[in-house]
XYZ file of C-alpha atoms in Angstrom:
738
model
C 0.000 0.000 0.000
C 1.382 3.444 -1.029
C 1.614 6.047 1.701
C 3.052 9.543 2.171
C 6.349 9.956 3.970
C 6.335 12.886 6.423
C 8.287 15.787 4.890
C 10.446 16.215 7.984
C 11.813 12.680 7.499
C 12.897 13.350 3.881
C 16.378 14.610 3.014
C 16.435 17.876 1.065
C 17.524 16.019 -2.059
C 14.698 13.491 -1.709
C 12.127 16.202 -1.004
C 13.373 18.226 -3.972
C 13.203 15.232 -6.286
C 9.697 14.291 -5.154
C 8.395 17.894 -5.337
C 9.771 18.671 -8.787
C 8.885 15.193 -10.036
C 5.247 15.963 -9.309
C 5.699 19.217 -11.259
C 6.981 17.277 -14.263
C 10.592 18.495 -14.001
C 13.602 16.215 -13.979
C 15.913 16.331 -10.948
C 19.373 14.841 -11.434
C 21.396 13.250 -8.685
C 24.780 14.826 -7.998
C 23.895 18.406 -8.922
C 25.588 20.675 -6.398
C 23.338 23.097 -4.535
C 24.801 26.268 -3.000
C 22.887 28.968 -1.211
C 23.511 32.515 -2.455
C 23.485 34.862 0.525
C 25.429 37.738 -1.050
C 25.450 38.660 -4.745
C 27.812 40.942 -6.665
C 26.329 42.633 -9.737
C 29.111 43.203 -12.289
C 27.274 45.962 -14.124
C 25.833 49.442 -13.785
C 22.699 51.466 -14.489
C 19.204 50.085 -14.834
C 20.159 46.390 -15.117
C 22.166 46.549 -11.884
C 19.175 48.154 -10.156
C 16.826 45.560 -11.696
C 18.875 42.630 -10.367
C 19.183 44.240 -6.930
C 15.409 44.593 -6.561
C 14.849 40.873 -7.022
C 17.850 39.940 -4.868
C 16.534 42.058 -2.008
C 13.095 40.474 -2.428
C 14.750 37.067 -1.995
C 16.676 38.212 1.090
C 20.028 38.252 -0.706
C 22.540 40.997 0.153
C 23.908 42.944 -2.822
C 27.346 44.260 -3.753
C 27.827 46.949 -6.414
C 30.937 47.841 -8.372
C 31.381 51.238 -9.965
C 33.791 53.350 -11.968
C 35.054 56.704 -10.762
C 32.412 58.642 -12.730
C 29.629 56.404 -11.360
C 30.350 57.066 -7.691
C 26.992 58.794 -7.092
C 24.878 56.636 -9.385
C 21.620 54.989 -8.352
C 22.925 51.397 -8.397
C 25.700 52.355 -5.956
C 23.194 53.793 -3.474
C 20.841 50.813 -3.814
C 23.487 48.220 -2.935
C 24.330 47.058 0.573
C 28.020 47.505 -0.294
C 29.809 49.202 -3.190
C 33.412 49.133 -4.423
C 35.223 51.399 -6.888
C 37.007 49.343 -9.550
C 38.706 51.964 -11.713
C 38.412 54.897 -14.127
C 35.483 55.598 -16.444
C 36.787 53.625 -19.431
C 35.105 50.170 -19.361
C 38.416 48.470 -20.180
C 39.796 49.871 -16.928
C 36.737 49.143 -14.767
C 33.662 47.122 -15.771
C 35.712 44.818 -18.021
C 38.463 44.126 -15.439
C 37.687 40.484 -14.728
C 40.324 39.859 -12.064
C 39.432 43.000 -10.110
C 35.712 42.141 -10.102
C 36.351 38.583 -8.913
C 38.690 39.919 -6.209
C 35.905 42.216 -4.973
C 33.482 39.276 -4.900
C 35.857 37.200 -2.779
C 36.887 39.997 -0.423
C 33.243 41.044 0.137
C 32.112 37.467 0.791
C 29.802 37.278 -2.238
C 29.097 33.708 -3.310
C 27.911 34.682 -6.793
C 28.315 37.248 -9.581
C 25.451 38.355 -11.819
C 26.889 39.923 -15.002
C 23.699 41.695 -16.156
C 23.870 42.322 -19.904
C 26.702 43.850 -21.909
C 30.220 44.144 -20.464
C 31.254 40.638 -19.254
C 27.874 38.910 -19.572
C 28.872 36.874 -22.641
C 32.563 36.459 -21.861
C 33.493 32.780 -21.628
C 36.845 33.592 -19.986
C 35.049 35.464 -17.198
C 32.684 32.538 -16.582
C 35.701 30.219 -16.401
C 37.544 32.555 -14.004
C 34.525 32.590 -11.684
C 34.450 28.788 -11.706
C 38.182 28.580 -10.973
C 37.766 30.939 -8.017
C 34.742 28.994 -6.683
C 32.383 31.913 -7.346
C 28.975 31.137 -8.889
C 28.542 32.726 -12.314
C 24.840 33.513 -12.723
C 24.653 32.476 -16.339
C 25.333 29.586 -18.714
C 28.468 27.423 -18.709
C 31.478 28.850 -20.518
C 31.206 26.165 -23.208
C 27.735 27.382 -24.197
C 28.902 31.014 -24.237
C 31.853 30.114 -26.440
C 29.886 27.902 -28.841
C 27.072 30.418 -29.306
C 29.335 33.464 -29.202
C 31.214 32.451 -32.335
C 28.568 32.763 -35.021
C 30.236 30.412 -37.483
C 30.389 27.674 -34.812
C 26.824 28.307 -33.664
C 25.506 27.946 -37.239
C 27.045 24.467 -37.516
C 25.612 23.416 -34.137
C 22.175 24.738 -35.055
C 22.173 22.960 -38.399
C 22.991 19.679 -36.633
C 20.151 20.345 -34.144
C 17.644 20.787 -36.996
C 17.256 24.511 -36.368
C 16.727 26.404 -39.676
C 19.727 28.521 -40.723
C 20.211 31.110 -43.474
C 22.643 30.896 -46.406
C 26.013 32.562 -45.812
C 29.801 32.333 -45.518
C 31.272 31.547 -42.085
C 34.775 30.516 -43.162
C 38.237 31.319 -41.845
C 39.592 33.194 -44.875
C 38.978 36.826 -43.980
C 40.630 38.945 -46.660
C 38.505 41.690 -48.158
C 38.800 40.225 -51.656
C 37.751 36.746 -50.545
C 34.735 38.020 -48.605
C 33.713 40.113 -51.608
C 33.871 37.036 -53.858
C 31.759 35.064 -51.371
C 29.271 37.922 -51.223
C 28.953 37.880 -55.007
C 28.243 34.129 -54.884
C 25.468 34.633 -52.297
C 24.049 37.701 -54.047
C 23.388 41.231 -52.820
C 22.105 42.677 -50.532
C 24.459 41.177 -47.929
C 24.391 41.314 -44.130
C 27.882 41.714 -42.624
C 28.235 40.607 -38.991
C 30.988 40.336 -36.423
C 31.499 36.671 -35.526
C 31.649 37.624 -31.824
C 29.149 40.457 -32.163
C 25.844 41.362 -30.596
C 23.618 44.312 -29.780
C 23.793 45.681 -33.319
C 27.526 46.426 -33.059
C 29.885 45.256 -35.791
C 26.945 44.910 -38.174
C 26.391 46.528 -41.568
C 24.250 45.976 -44.681
C 25.877 46.202 -48.097
C 23.130 46.813 -50.622
C 25.453 46.518 -53.620
C 28.970 45.477 -54.586
C 30.255 49.053 -54.799
C 29.870 49.804 -51.061
C 30.699 46.337 -49.711
C 34.348 47.060 -48.774
C 33.483 50.345 -47.041
C 30.748 48.659 -44.975
C 33.008 45.663 -44.234
C 35.836 47.823 -42.899
C 33.434 49.893 -40.777
C 32.013 46.700 -39.264
C 35.547 45.412 -38.582
C 36.566 48.583 -36.724
C 33.418 48.624 -34.612
C 33.746 44.903 -33.801
C 37.403 45.300 -32.825
C 36.525 48.189 -30.525
C 33.526 46.460 -28.929
C 34.622 42.802 -28.770
C 38.371 42.764 -29.403
C 37.831 40.604 -32.505
C 37.221 41.718 -36.099
C 36.472 38.348 -37.718
C 33.363 38.653 -39.921
C 30.687 36.438 -41.430
C 28.387 37.347 -44.280
C 24.822 36.216 -44.964
C 22.065 36.777 -47.460
C 19.954 39.735 -46.318
C 16.265 38.829 -46.096
C 13.920 41.431 -47.605
C 11.385 42.989 -45.177
C 12.653 40.772 -42.347
C 11.187 40.616 -38.880
C 13.395 40.183 -35.830
C 11.624 37.601 -33.663
C 13.352 36.114 -30.636
C 12.410 33.417 -28.146
C 13.107 33.515 -24.415
C 14.503 30.165 -23.281
C 15.538 28.867 -19.896
C 17.530 25.837 -18.853
C 18.730 24.357 -15.569
C 21.468 22.046 -14.327
C 19.065 19.090 -14.350
C 18.609 19.010 -18.118
C 15.253 20.807 -18.213
C 14.689 23.491 -20.859
C 11.591 25.538 -21.667
C 10.565 28.499 -23.813
C 8.629 31.494 -22.497
C 7.207 32.537 -25.875
C 8.517 35.071 -28.349
C 9.190 38.795 -28.561
C 9.067 40.950 -31.680
C 11.971 43.403 -31.807
C 11.694 44.382 -35.464
C 11.486 48.173 -35.120
C 15.130 49.230 -34.968
C 17.520 52.085 -35.679
C 21.228 51.448 -36.315
C 20.399 47.722 -35.947
C 19.419 48.352 -32.322
C 15.950 47.826 -30.898
C 13.582 50.709 -30.144
C 10.262 49.126 -29.136
C 9.830 45.461 -28.244
C 6.624 43.543 -27.649
C 5.344 40.140 -26.636
C 3.757 38.182 -28.151
C 4.778 38.957 -31.747
C 1.812 40.406 -33.677
C 0.206 38.336 -36.407
C 2.055 35.092 -35.633
C -0.061 31.960 -35.905
C -0.283 29.493 -33.033
C 1.485 26.863 -35.139
C 4.389 29.197 -35.890
C 4.596 30.206 -32.228
C 4.959 26.568 -31.167
C 7.496 25.839 -33.941
C 9.565 28.854 -32.879
C 9.532 27.794 -29.231
C 10.426 24.172 -29.958
C 13.263 25.208 -32.302
C 14.622 27.521 -29.596
C 14.548 24.723 -27.007
C 16.428 22.427 -29.428
C 19.016 25.184 -29.786
C 19.399 25.523 -26.011
C 19.674 21.780 -25.408
C 22.241 21.438 -28.206
C 24.755 23.432 -26.142
C 23.704 22.256 -22.649
C 22.287 25.652 -21.850
C 21.700 26.790 -18.254
C 19.931 29.995 -17.181
C 18.208 32.714 -19.203
C 18.984 32.976 -22.903
C 17.463 34.302 -26.091
C 17.423 32.579 -29.462
C 17.052 35.177 -32.201
C 15.462 34.429 -35.561
C 14.966 36.392 -38.756
C 11.466 35.837 -40.161
C 10.302 36.508 -43.711
C 6.823 37.749 -44.722
C 5.612 34.116 -45.080
C 6.551 33.428 -41.415
C 9.473 31.193 -42.378
C 12.174 31.715 -39.783
C 15.949 31.192 -39.674
C 18.407 31.103 -36.779
C 20.327 34.347 -36.423
C 22.183 34.098 -33.109
C 21.803 33.201 -29.454
C 22.357 35.782 -26.743
C 23.703 33.866 -23.766
C 22.457 36.309 -21.145
C 19.427 38.137 -19.866
C 18.141 40.523 -22.546
C 17.379 44.230 -22.166
C 13.785 43.498 -23.210
C 13.162 40.630 -20.755
C 10.462 42.606 -18.826
C 7.869 42.146 -21.605
C 8.234 38.381 -21.218
C 7.813 38.714 -17.460
C 4.645 40.770 -17.958
C 2.925 38.239 -20.235
C 4.009 35.119 -18.308
C 3.788 36.406 -14.717
C 7.384 35.380 -13.990
C 10.481 37.011 -12.502
C 13.344 35.866 -14.734
C 16.035 37.211 -12.413
C 14.544 35.134 -9.589
C 14.634 32.117 -11.916
C 18.281 32.882 -12.696
C 19.267 33.012 -9.053
C 17.369 29.843 -8.133
C 18.855 27.898 -11.038
C 22.340 29.217 -10.184
C 21.876 27.725 -6.697
C 21.296 24.317 -8.299
C 17.507 24.232 -8.092
C 15.357 23.031 -10.997
C 13.505 25.847 -12.754
C 10.192 26.814 -11.123
C 7.816 25.766 -13.947
C 7.573 23.096 -16.625
C 6.490 23.957 -20.174
C 2.814 23.054 -19.748
C 2.479 25.446 -16.808
C 3.870 28.480 -18.640
C 0.937 30.409 -20.056
C 0.679 33.493 -22.241
C -1.512 36.279 -20.851
C -2.292 39.585 -22.557
C 0.219 41.788 -24.379
C 3.200 43.888 -23.326
C 5.331 46.646 -24.876
C 8.717 48.027 -23.886
C 9.931 51.427 -25.146
C 13.596 52.255 -24.709
C 14.065 55.879 -23.689
C 17.460 57.129 -24.842
C 19.473 60.319 -24.645
C 19.692 60.777 -28.399
C 18.537 63.094 -31.161
C 16.206 61.278 -33.588
C 16.243 64.322 -35.884
C 20.022 63.936 -36.259
C 20.154 60.269 -37.289
C 19.561 59.183 -33.649
C 22.897 60.641 -32.608
C 23.593 59.637 -28.965
C 23.822 62.460 -26.470
C 25.179 63.211 -23.031
C 24.485 65.741 -20.320
C 22.560 66.350 -17.102
C 18.991 65.229 -16.481
C 17.935 68.627 -15.215
C 14.287 67.600 -15.014
C 13.028 64.009 -15.025
C 9.497 62.847 -14.320
C 8.071 59.489 -15.341
C 4.759 57.652 -15.040
C 3.540 56.260 -11.737
C 4.353 52.540 -11.547
C 1.543 49.996 -11.091
C 1.143 46.256 -11.651
C 0.745 46.957 -15.372
C 3.257 49.838 -15.714
C 6.968 49.422 -14.986
C 9.770 51.963 -15.280
C 13.171 50.280 -15.351
C 15.847 52.913 -14.799
C 19.185 53.568 -13.186
C 19.100 57.371 -13.129
C 17.298 60.122 -11.261
C 16.711 63.817 -11.716
C 20.058 65.591 -11.403
C 22.110 62.602 -12.608
C 24.214 62.881 -15.741
C 24.256 60.706 -18.841
C 27.964 60.409 -19.645
C 29.556 59.660 -23.039
C 31.390 56.690 -21.510
C 28.445 54.266 -21.541
C 25.184 53.400 -23.247
C 22.849 56.450 -23.359
C 19.750 54.613 -22.101
C 17.744 56.621 -19.580
C 14.934 54.148 -18.872
C 12.676 51.418 -20.193
C 8.929 52.032 -20.089
C 7.104 48.688 -19.876
C 3.316 48.359 -20.058
C 0.823 45.474 -20.082
C -2.746 45.231 -21.337
C -5.321 42.470 -21.858
C -4.722 42.714 -25.632
C -2.388 44.519 -28.034
C -4.700 47.477 -28.678
C -5.179 48.236 -24.976
C -1.478 47.786 -24.235
C -0.602 50.169 -27.074
C -2.986 52.846 -25.770
C -1.371 52.503 -22.365
C 2.075 52.907 -23.929
C 0.971 56.079 -25.728
C -0.606 57.665 -22.658
C 2.415 56.938 -20.474
C 4.880 58.301 -23.010
C 2.957 61.571 -22.676
C 3.686 61.446 -18.938
C 7.454 61.085 -19.499
C 8.942 64.569 -19.212
C 12.705 65.013 -19.548
C 14.601 68.291 -19.944
C 18.332 68.906 -20.107
C 19.325 66.862 -23.137
C 17.763 65.532 -26.322
C 15.704 62.346 -25.957
C 13.666 60.069 -28.223
C 10.419 60.363 -26.204
C 8.622 62.391 -28.863
C 9.775 59.944 -31.557
C 8.559 56.962 -29.501
C 5.148 58.613 -29.206
C 5.054 59.196 -32.976
C 5.998 55.551 -33.525
C 3.459 54.162 -31.044
C 0.766 56.342 -32.657
C 1.561 55.267 -36.221
C -1.339 53.443 -37.898
C 0.947 50.873 -39.552
C 2.566 50.063 -36.225
C -0.883 49.786 -34.638
C -1.853 47.216 -37.283
C 1.207 45.085 -36.454
C 2.805 45.518 -39.889
C 6.359 45.676 -38.520
C 9.753 44.773 -39.975
C 13.362 45.932 -39.514
C 12.999 48.600 -42.216
C 9.884 50.096 -40.620
C 11.471 53.429 -39.645
C 12.965 53.956 -43.096
C 9.706 52.993 -44.848
C 7.583 55.362 -42.767
C 10.200 58.066 -42.298
C 7.943 60.868 -43.530
C 5.204 59.980 -41.029
C 7.591 59.481 -38.115
C 9.602 62.623 -38.851
C 7.104 65.246 -40.031
C 8.599 68.499 -41.275
C 9.210 71.005 -38.521
C 6.445 73.565 -38.391
C 7.393 76.987 -39.721
C 4.640 78.511 -37.586
C 2.933 77.920 -34.247
C -0.711 78.210 -33.350
C -1.794 81.597 -31.927
C -3.385 79.720 -29.003
C -0.023 78.158 -28.055
C 1.709 81.518 -28.405
C -0.824 83.088 -26.022
C -0.441 80.262 -23.511
C 3.358 80.669 -23.593
C 3.043 84.435 -23.118
C 0.710 83.879 -20.159
C 3.261 81.545 -18.533
C 5.968 84.154 -19.024
C 3.807 86.900 -17.500
C 2.821 85.015 -14.363
C 6.328 83.688 -13.748
C 8.076 87.015 -14.193
C 5.829 89.473 -12.385
C 2.386 89.120 -10.894
C 2.481 85.661 -9.377
C 4.722 86.607 -6.468
C 4.477 84.072 -3.641
C 4.442 86.071 -0.438
C 4.965 83.046 1.814
C 7.984 81.766 -0.095
C 9.077 85.326 -1.083
C 9.658 84.222 -4.680
C 7.785 83.716 -7.916
C 7.583 80.537 -10.009
C 10.816 81.405 -11.795
C 12.686 81.650 -8.494
C 13.007 85.477 -8.444
C 13.249 87.092 -5.001
C 13.773 90.675 -6.207
C 10.563 92.655 -5.360
C 11.211 95.013 -8.298
C 10.819 92.044 -10.670
C 7.109 92.123 -9.754
C 6.272 95.391 -11.490
C 2.976 94.963 -13.337
C 1.349 96.951 -16.103
C -0.987 99.062 -13.931
C -1.754 102.563 -15.221
C -4.468 104.930 -13.920
C -7.608 104.970 -16.133
C -6.021 102.550 -18.631
C -6.208 98.770 -18.927
C -2.849 97.158 -18.011
C -1.053 96.064 -21.165
C 2.075 94.081 -21.905
C 4.045 92.986 -24.952
C 6.041 89.750 -24.858
C 8.521 88.548 -27.497
C 9.187 84.808 -27.415
C 10.974 82.144 -29.400
C 8.860 78.965 -29.484
C 11.027 76.264 -31.002
C 12.389 77.977 -34.123
C 9.467 80.418 -34.431
C 9.607 84.069 -33.340
C 6.340 85.531 -32.043
C 5.170 88.682 -30.304
C 2.093 88.650 -28.054
C 0.270 91.797 -26.951
C -1.979 91.319 -23.935
C -4.561 93.638 -22.342
C -5.943 92.770 -18.915
C -9.714 93.141 -19.244
C -11.173 91.630 -16.093
C -11.420 88.761 -13.625
C -13.400 85.542 -13.573
C -15.673 84.643 -10.664
C -12.995 82.402 -9.189
C -10.286 85.063 -9.350
C -8.552 84.280 -12.663
C -7.268 87.241 -14.681
C -8.820 87.610 -18.146
C -6.695 88.869 -21.040
C -7.440 89.936 -24.579
C -4.451 88.924 -26.709
C -3.209 89.417 -30.266
C -0.292 87.603 -31.885
C 2.113 88.504 -34.677
C 5.153 86.790 -36.164
C 5.533 83.136 -37.145
C 1.966 82.070 -36.331
C -0.780 80.165 -38.130
C -3.689 82.065 -39.554
C -6.193 82.375 -36.736
C -8.417 84.683 -34.754
C -7.359 88.343 -34.644
C -8.051 88.462 -30.919
C -7.945 85.679 -28.355
C -9.523 85.748 -24.923
C -7.488 83.877 -22.299
C -7.819 83.295 -18.584
C -5.737 81.045 -16.395
C -3.870 80.277 -13.221
C -0.837 78.329 -11.992
C -0.729 75.699 -9.288
C 1.749 73.274 -7.765
C 0.721 69.616 -7.520
C 1.140 68.737 -3.810
C 1.953 65.082 -4.589
C 4.576 65.563 -7.315
C 5.656 69.184 -6.653
C 5.249 69.781 -10.401
C 4.085 73.205 -11.595
C 1.022 73.283 -13.852
C -0.544 76.167 -15.728
C -4.231 75.861 -16.562
C -5.531 78.141 -19.317
C -8.892 78.676 -20.968
C -8.557 79.985 -24.523
C -11.822 80.832 -26.294
C -13.718 78.498 -23.915
C -11.247 75.562 -24.362
C -9.382 74.639 -21.144
C -5.975 72.920 -21.229
C -3.358 71.996 -18.649
C 0.402 72.237 -19.261
C 3.230 71.107 -17.056
C 5.828 73.893 -16.848
C 9.554 73.432 -16.256
C 11.351 76.709 -15.573
C 15.010 77.615 -16.198
C 15.745 81.079 -14.792
C 19.506 80.497 -15.112
C 21.906 78.632 -17.388
C 22.191 74.938 -16.492
C 25.836 73.888 -16.534
C 26.635 71.258 -19.152
C 23.091 71.345 -20.503
C 21.527 72.490 -23.748
C 18.932 74.385 -21.711
C 18.874 78.126 -22.383
C 18.716 80.667 -19.541
C 15.400 82.501 -19.158
C 13.556 79.655 -20.824
C 10.816 77.228 -19.969
C 9.323 74.048 -21.404
C 5.604 73.422 -21.774
C 4.457 69.810 -21.734
C 0.885 69.719 -23.074
C -1.403 67.062 -21.617
C -2.803 66.029 -24.999
C 0.376 65.025 -26.845
C 3.991 64.184 -26.120
C 5.738 67.138 -27.758
C 7.373 69.558 -25.381
C 7.426 73.233 -26.350
C 10.655 75.078 -25.632
C 10.174 78.812 -25.130
C 13.099 81.238 -24.849
C 13.429 84.994 -24.575
C 15.434 86.032 -27.660
C 18.713 87.884 -27.140
C 19.124 91.387 -28.554
C 20.660 91.263 -32.023
C 23.964 92.823 -30.944
C 24.417 90.087 -28.317
C 23.589 87.408 -30.873
C 26.276 88.774 -33.219
C 28.734 89.028 -30.347
C 28.122 85.388 -29.314
C 28.558 84.169 -32.881
C 31.864 86.053 -33.208
C 33.172 84.713 -29.875
C 32.241 81.129 -30.707
C 34.044 81.087 -34.061
C 32.559 80.177 -37.415
C 32.328 76.435 -38.081
C 29.592 76.612 -40.727
C 30.377 74.241 -43.571
C 33.080 72.536 -41.515
C 33.092 68.958 -40.124
C 32.526 69.084 -36.368
C 32.097 66.431 -33.682
C 28.390 65.535 -33.355
C 29.010 64.576 -29.720
C 31.816 64.009 -27.243
C 33.858 60.962 -28.176
C 37.226 59.449 -29.093
C 38.884 59.750 -32.506
C 39.232 56.175 -33.724
C 40.626 56.776 -37.208
C 41.712 59.785 -39.287
C 41.159 59.117 -42.989
C 42.620 62.299 -44.558
C 45.771 64.424 -44.387
C 46.482 68.130 -44.944
C 46.495 68.953 -48.631
C 44.033 66.204 -49.624
C 41.207 67.126 -51.987
C 37.872 65.863 -50.648
C 34.368 65.682 -52.087
C 31.051 66.185 -50.357
C 30.105 63.033 -48.392
C 33.649 61.621 -48.285
C 34.574 60.001 -44.923
C 37.081 62.154 -43.019
C 37.174 60.908 -39.429
C 35.780 57.915 -37.533
C 34.688 58.559 -33.926
C 33.698 56.136 -31.166
C 31.059 57.427 -28.777
C 28.501 55.656 -26.608
C 30.081 52.344 -27.765
C 29.075 53.132 -31.374
C 31.105 54.121 -34.411
C 30.259 57.388 -36.179
C 31.751 58.377 -39.534
C 32.182 62.141 -39.979
C 31.899 63.084 -43.654
C 32.831 66.187 -45.616
C 29.895 68.633 -45.688
C 31.156 70.086 -48.996
C 33.929 69.830 -51.584
C 37.227 71.336 -50.504
C 40.861 70.907 -49.518
C 42.015 69.724 -46.085
C 43.834 72.664 -44.530
C 44.471 70.962 -41.179
C 43.491 67.946 -39.070
C 42.773 69.110 -35.526
C 42.783 65.775 -33.662
C 44.995 62.690 -33.721
C 43.784 59.123 -33.364
C 42.812 58.097 -29.795
C 42.362 61.744 -28.725
C 39.049 62.876 -27.224
C 36.981 65.626 -28.864
C 34.162 67.604 -27.277
C 30.773 67.995 -28.940
C 30.914 70.729 -31.580
C 34.719 70.680 -31.850
C 36.187 71.357 -35.293
C 37.756 68.072 -36.422
C 39.103 68.901 -39.870
C 39.408 72.407 -41.291
C 38.449 72.661 -44.956
C 39.148 75.467 -47.401
C 37.809 76.128 -50.867
C 39.373 74.264 -53.782
C 40.526 77.498 -55.415
C 41.641 79.162 -52.174
C 45.377 80.107 -52.273
C 47.842 78.122 -50.163
């Protein structure tokens, strides 16, 4: 007769085997189990903070490492302990394997979580951890090595019956040989670094004529990012989708998939918005994708969280692209639709436990989006940026809204690392509801101090083609005109009046007697002079620059509303749309007691609107913010409105003279390091010719000649650092005397 054995009489191993056996998971004998009581996170920013939150939830102490420029960063303050490991350059800090392992041992940490990037896919680091008896929270070094070398991974995948795409993965790496192989395959060609990832060391050659240029650019970027410039080439699939599958394995031989993510919308081969599940994928394809990904994981004895990436054609045929042997940036969307905590799974599996769920118990629920918020300028080819986060306000987090970040208001985005500010993650019962939630919360993301992609993300999320799920990796290029509408040459008279009203109440009449200052921070009582004149209605004239538009607003105070709001009659001239000759406006300002944000509420011709106002009475050091300026964030769309008080013309001329004239000259688009100088003094150059290659924010940027000319001088040598706006190469006219 079968009977239960009391749990207290079972050994842990026997209890574990019986418990997980009931769950349908295999439990192997001889698998070592080690309790993690202290965890070192070998990373920075939002991923370090993300790992720490789960570790603290599990009762695990955390240890942070940081570079000299990261001393005051959020992940350092969140950790129980923190250790400086070197200067800002990653090669001298976050990539110093021996120093990081030494910190783990001296701090008493039993395990190291690598996050993503840096050492997360470094087989040598995983081996060093093993040699030093420190748990590496990730796959075995053999899996990292096999899947990290793309040519090797293709062979393994082919043997595991995972579909692969036609290409050349051979050892002969001369330019001429790779060009011949490309001609055999047929253009267009995808060029990839064998040890690459994250869009780095990757280029597309659309035709034979630009193949060598794209190949050499990919080599330089790969060498800088991975220390290896070996390349592979593959046939480029037309209108491809980037679909990836989250897989998980444990030390007991179990492996599962947690469904797919669509990461097709990209710029510079890097993801912008990710979602799960992938739109428009049939159930049969979803199962085939998942099963192929599990075969891939089992083929290399995979342990922990990993992602198998596929390229999918319009007929939903898919081909193995690569496997990322780490936790992905976009893992939160998987967590939202499966109700899991993948970092918790990682830590449990690293301790030797079987994974928490078998395949049949992993269910797909609803839809989730992740939008990556970057310090970059979408209007300038998504050029990465750096500078202080003078004002930062995000959505309120709930069970269906997550904000993954590693920065706060007042922190600085430096040129030394990735320019990500945050990840906005939302969930809804279906794709349409999740997308509406993404749109509304992008509106609530207000950032001032540097350029960001928030407005672009809102444009993208609001695009009708994106809403229909018609996505592919060329989406941004195909819909460029819709995503980047021409900048308005005029502004609406209503907006001009609202901006003038904000200026009036922040510069004079809204003096706060209790705080002895107005909304702009002025404490001088003479700054409060109004427009009162005996027997005449108070009038004022305000000149403003709204974006690139110059406007002048004349306002006459004509009365008060029943609740004490001042009523103005306004007229607008300058760069404004055709509209009413006169506009009636009333309004007031208030401070939200919960968020301390300043809002201005205006009623223009019986239409009431609320704007968040961010004031800048003085110049913000290191920021693009102008003194005597403010930003309006309308509640009905995501576009901020920058309003400045224009300088007198003589000051404008004086500033231009002092700053030097670099018009028509190649300047640094951002702070970075000169990687390669391609010209010398005396060289004739043509418009569009590459002059200098810069490395900034871990990406390569080619600076090209803005016009035909002759190189008069080269201002920077290779490996020197150049500030944003610095003149890199001085050009003179072709017929200019020597």
